[in-house]
Amino acid sequence: MALLEVNNLDVRFAMRGGEVRALRDVSFTLERGERLGIVGESGAGKSVAAFTILNLIAKPGYIAGGEIKFDGEVLNTLKPKAMQSIRGNRISMIFQDPMMTLNPVLTIGEQMIECLKAHRRISRKDARAIALHKLNQVFIPSPEKRLDQYPHELSGGMRQRIIIAIALLLDPDIIVADEPTTALDVTIQAEIMELLLLLCEKHNVGLILITHDLGVVSQVTQRTLVMYAGRVIEQGPTREIINDAQHPYTQGLINALPQMATPGSRLNQIRGSMPTLTKIPAGCAFNPRCDFAANICLEKVPAFAHSGNCKVACHMVDAMVAGERWTPIITDANGNGATPTDNHRTEVNT
Amino acid sequence: MIAFLIKRLMHAVLVMFVISIISFAIQDNLGDPLREMTGQAVSEAQREVMRDEMGLNDPFITQYLRFAGNALQGDLGNSYFYKQPATEVILKHLPATLELVMASSLIIILLSAPIGVFAAIRPRNWLSRLFMGTSIIGISVPVFLTAIVLIQLFAIGVTVDWFPSDTTWGSVLNGMLSTDGGMPSYGRGELVHVAGTWSSGFFTADGLWHLVLPAISLASIMLPLFIRLIRAEMMEVLQSDYIKFARAKGIGLKRIYFLHALKNTMLPVITVGGVQIGTMVAYTILTETVFQWPGMGLMFLEAITRSDIPLIVAYLMMVGVIFVITNTLVDLIYGLVNPTVKLAGKPA
Amino acid sequence: MSQSNTQSSNAPVTPKTSSIVVPGRWQRFRESYLVYSFKRDWMAQACLLVFIAMVLGAFLAPWIAPADPYDLASIDIMNSELPPAWMAGGDPAFLLGTDAQGRDLLSTILYGTRVSLLIGFGAVILQALLGVTFGLLAGYLGGRIDAFLMRMADIQLSFSTLMVAIVVGAIIKATFGGAAFSDYALILLILIIGLAEWPQYARTVRASVLAEKNKEYVDAARVMGFRSRRIMFRHILPNTLSPIFVISTVQIANAIISEAALSFLGLGMPETQPSLGSLIKSGFDYLQSGSWWITLIPGGVLIVLVLVINLLGDWLRDVMNPRLYKG
């Protein structure tokens, strides 16, 4: 049994204009000590997935269906007090912007000690000692001084290290990291990711790394999920996804990397943009931007096809796995080429 | 810390300088000490001689320096009406205003924080909506109107006969909505001499009873303001990342609200509060007028009506001093609460 | 057959031309978010209705008031202190009762509202003109001018605008005497309140200007050689209008309250040309003797007026604030 099981998660936001489905039928698992990456564009639902695990989705968001199981216990129906004892204790979270994450009017020491005291009966002295120990683990120089300093007195990289230290304070089983390096300088990014990798390996801590950066994912994670418009569209070992992506979207993402473009030519873009969650196309949400779409893509949401070690939600891949022919052409009822409508192919004149 | 205090001192000197120039200009142009000292029988020529002797024909600068010198020693001339040193008159009226302001501030501080925080945490609760609704009305009603309404309700009394008084339910409802009045609406009541010119109303039941309606009136504008401010700031603070992070750490809600959120909420509240002190002083004038509360504000108003220039000048100077002191205190408090402000000159 | 024409993105594509109708200003306004949310908010509609009713009532006073309170011939002291028509002892000719001189309260209130509104709007126009100009200058020119103007604004604000108004009013009254003050009270009050409150506008505009100053269109305008004044007023100012509108409603309410406060203290409109504030003042003396309507009814009218303006201002602020999340 996996340490963390997310099954058919359905998260919605009740807005004035109607309901927005932020996550549809999202499922994945995490074994103890495993490192999973969740990749996708902004708005794909990655952060929502992360927050939902710790049940931190604020109204008007709510879990409409599915379940989250952690170490055998169902999380999403847990009482608030019980959930509180899991947060920071067995599952920790790291956010994106280290400046905004730390409370500007409290000292570092205060913010670390309170975390320890919230979950264990422990004296301030002992808590301080543990905090110092963790600060050493993340290679913070002169940790004694840091405890009495305020966040604005430290650099961005140091703040993020401290946040990682806080995440590790209670020796959690899983760390959920929501774009932990996006707000940092490129040079610091590498350091932080290395640190995270080192610590997770050393203490056998599971990691869910949410990012839009494929480079980071390939460096750190063992398995990867690709999300699009609230759904998981491809899952599998990171190596395989990077080297041999099956879903047209993932292929587009990888092709869009600057390294994949030939020098002097334009970068390869995926045409169009991800739909807003209120206007998701019928069938496969990616069909307006997909070069391989056929009629069935406009009608049916694809189920997962198993290809190698990966699961891919794509009709074409499904057909190829089954050995069938696939014509990437959209036709209307009479078999003629259908004219573009809002629902599918939209030309982008550049 | 020293640098901060020195900077504030210089700022204080600047403000007092501006006020003193204005005050002196008023005195110079409008005040005429001769009026008080001589009768009709003194001829114009004699008045000129006296003016020369008193130095009233000296250049502006000389007169101003004399004025400033005297002021620093506490001598602001004699009140035309009271025939006493203006400084004494003001100091006699000061305690009344101070006590009124203290009582109001107490009400504001004790009520605004809990209500504001509650309205921020549970914005859809009916109680919150009630508070926010009444606070809009509170802001819209000028302070003197609140005072008048309070007097009508609680000093004079209101008999309601909307419901048929010959039925039991009618008369009960009428009774519930009517008030007897009877609360004092004039003056300060029984006072106890504390020290120097300070006679306090805090130590007698009668004095305190007299304090109730005026203090509520004075608080009536500022209280809704602070409630709305605290609620708005708190709601914004609750959206920030560090609150989410605190929740993700598993910190209890109470600590999150009352330490993590409240401390951040209070910073802009302190700043706004400091600015409101000026408004508070203006409102004391209005409140004291309605309740005939013998404080500085009423004294100032009467001085205006009587053209008692020395008292007007004394009031302006006193108000200047009060502003400077309170603003410095507020800045100090803010610097102590907000660690990002370098008060003590600690290097980052 | 197939209509797929996606592949060769290198081939030049002529853009489709179509006749586009640019909607006129009125059309744009009608379809704007402002009108849209207004239509859906019954509270805003009710407030606007009440406000318009009061403004109309006030300005049509000479025609719709039952009596002319300034016509000394029409006042009969025998009618003094009559309660409102619905109470015992009331007279249907005097719907809201009469004051101590026998003047019909409804009429005095209508005229009084007119004075209050005139002063309110007048003062705000003055403050806006002064404040916006100073704010633009301070924000755009920076340096010494900025420091000086903002220092003045700070001092004035820290003393609270009401205090400044009271002091200036007191000085003027003491200098020119009570009679002269009353003669010119309307203009003087507009001046006093306008001068007292300009810092609010100045600060708001300056903040906007500082934000806009760094945007590219300002650099573009400079490069094109426009003079500072033109850039300030024709390029930057329109982009700062939104916060100006938002604080204007609050400032109108504040101006009306300030005028009422000044009149109540005797530093405002005289009894011969009363505003709501002076009506309240003269009625206050009769509160203890039981004629509550003389002071409380004008008070009620003042409260409703200010309340309605504040609510509209709140609504306007909510609508114009893009950050506010409506869930």
Coordinates of C-alpha atoms in Angstrom, one line a residue, chain B residues 158-178, chain C residues 86:
Chain B
V158 CA -38.3 58.9 25.0
T159 CA -41.8 57.5 25.3
V160 CA -42.8 55.3 22.5
D161 CA -46.5 54.7 21.8
W162 CA -46.4 53.2 18.4
F163 CA -48.2 50.1 19.6
P164 CA -51.7 50.2 21.1
S165 CA -51.1 50.8 24.7
D166 CA -54.4 49.2 25.8
T167 CA -53.1 45.8 25.0
T168 CA -50.5 43.9 27.1
W169 CA -48.2 43.1 24.2
G170 CA -48.5 46.7 22.9
S171 CA -47.7 48.3 26.2
V172 CA -44.8 45.8 26.8
L173 CA -43.3 46.7 23.4
N174 CA -43.8 50.3 24.1
G175 CA -42.1 49.9 27.4
M176 CA -39.2 48.1 25.9
L177 CA -38.6 50.8 23.3
S178 CA -39.1 53.7 25.6
Chain C
W86 CA -48.7 63.3 12.9

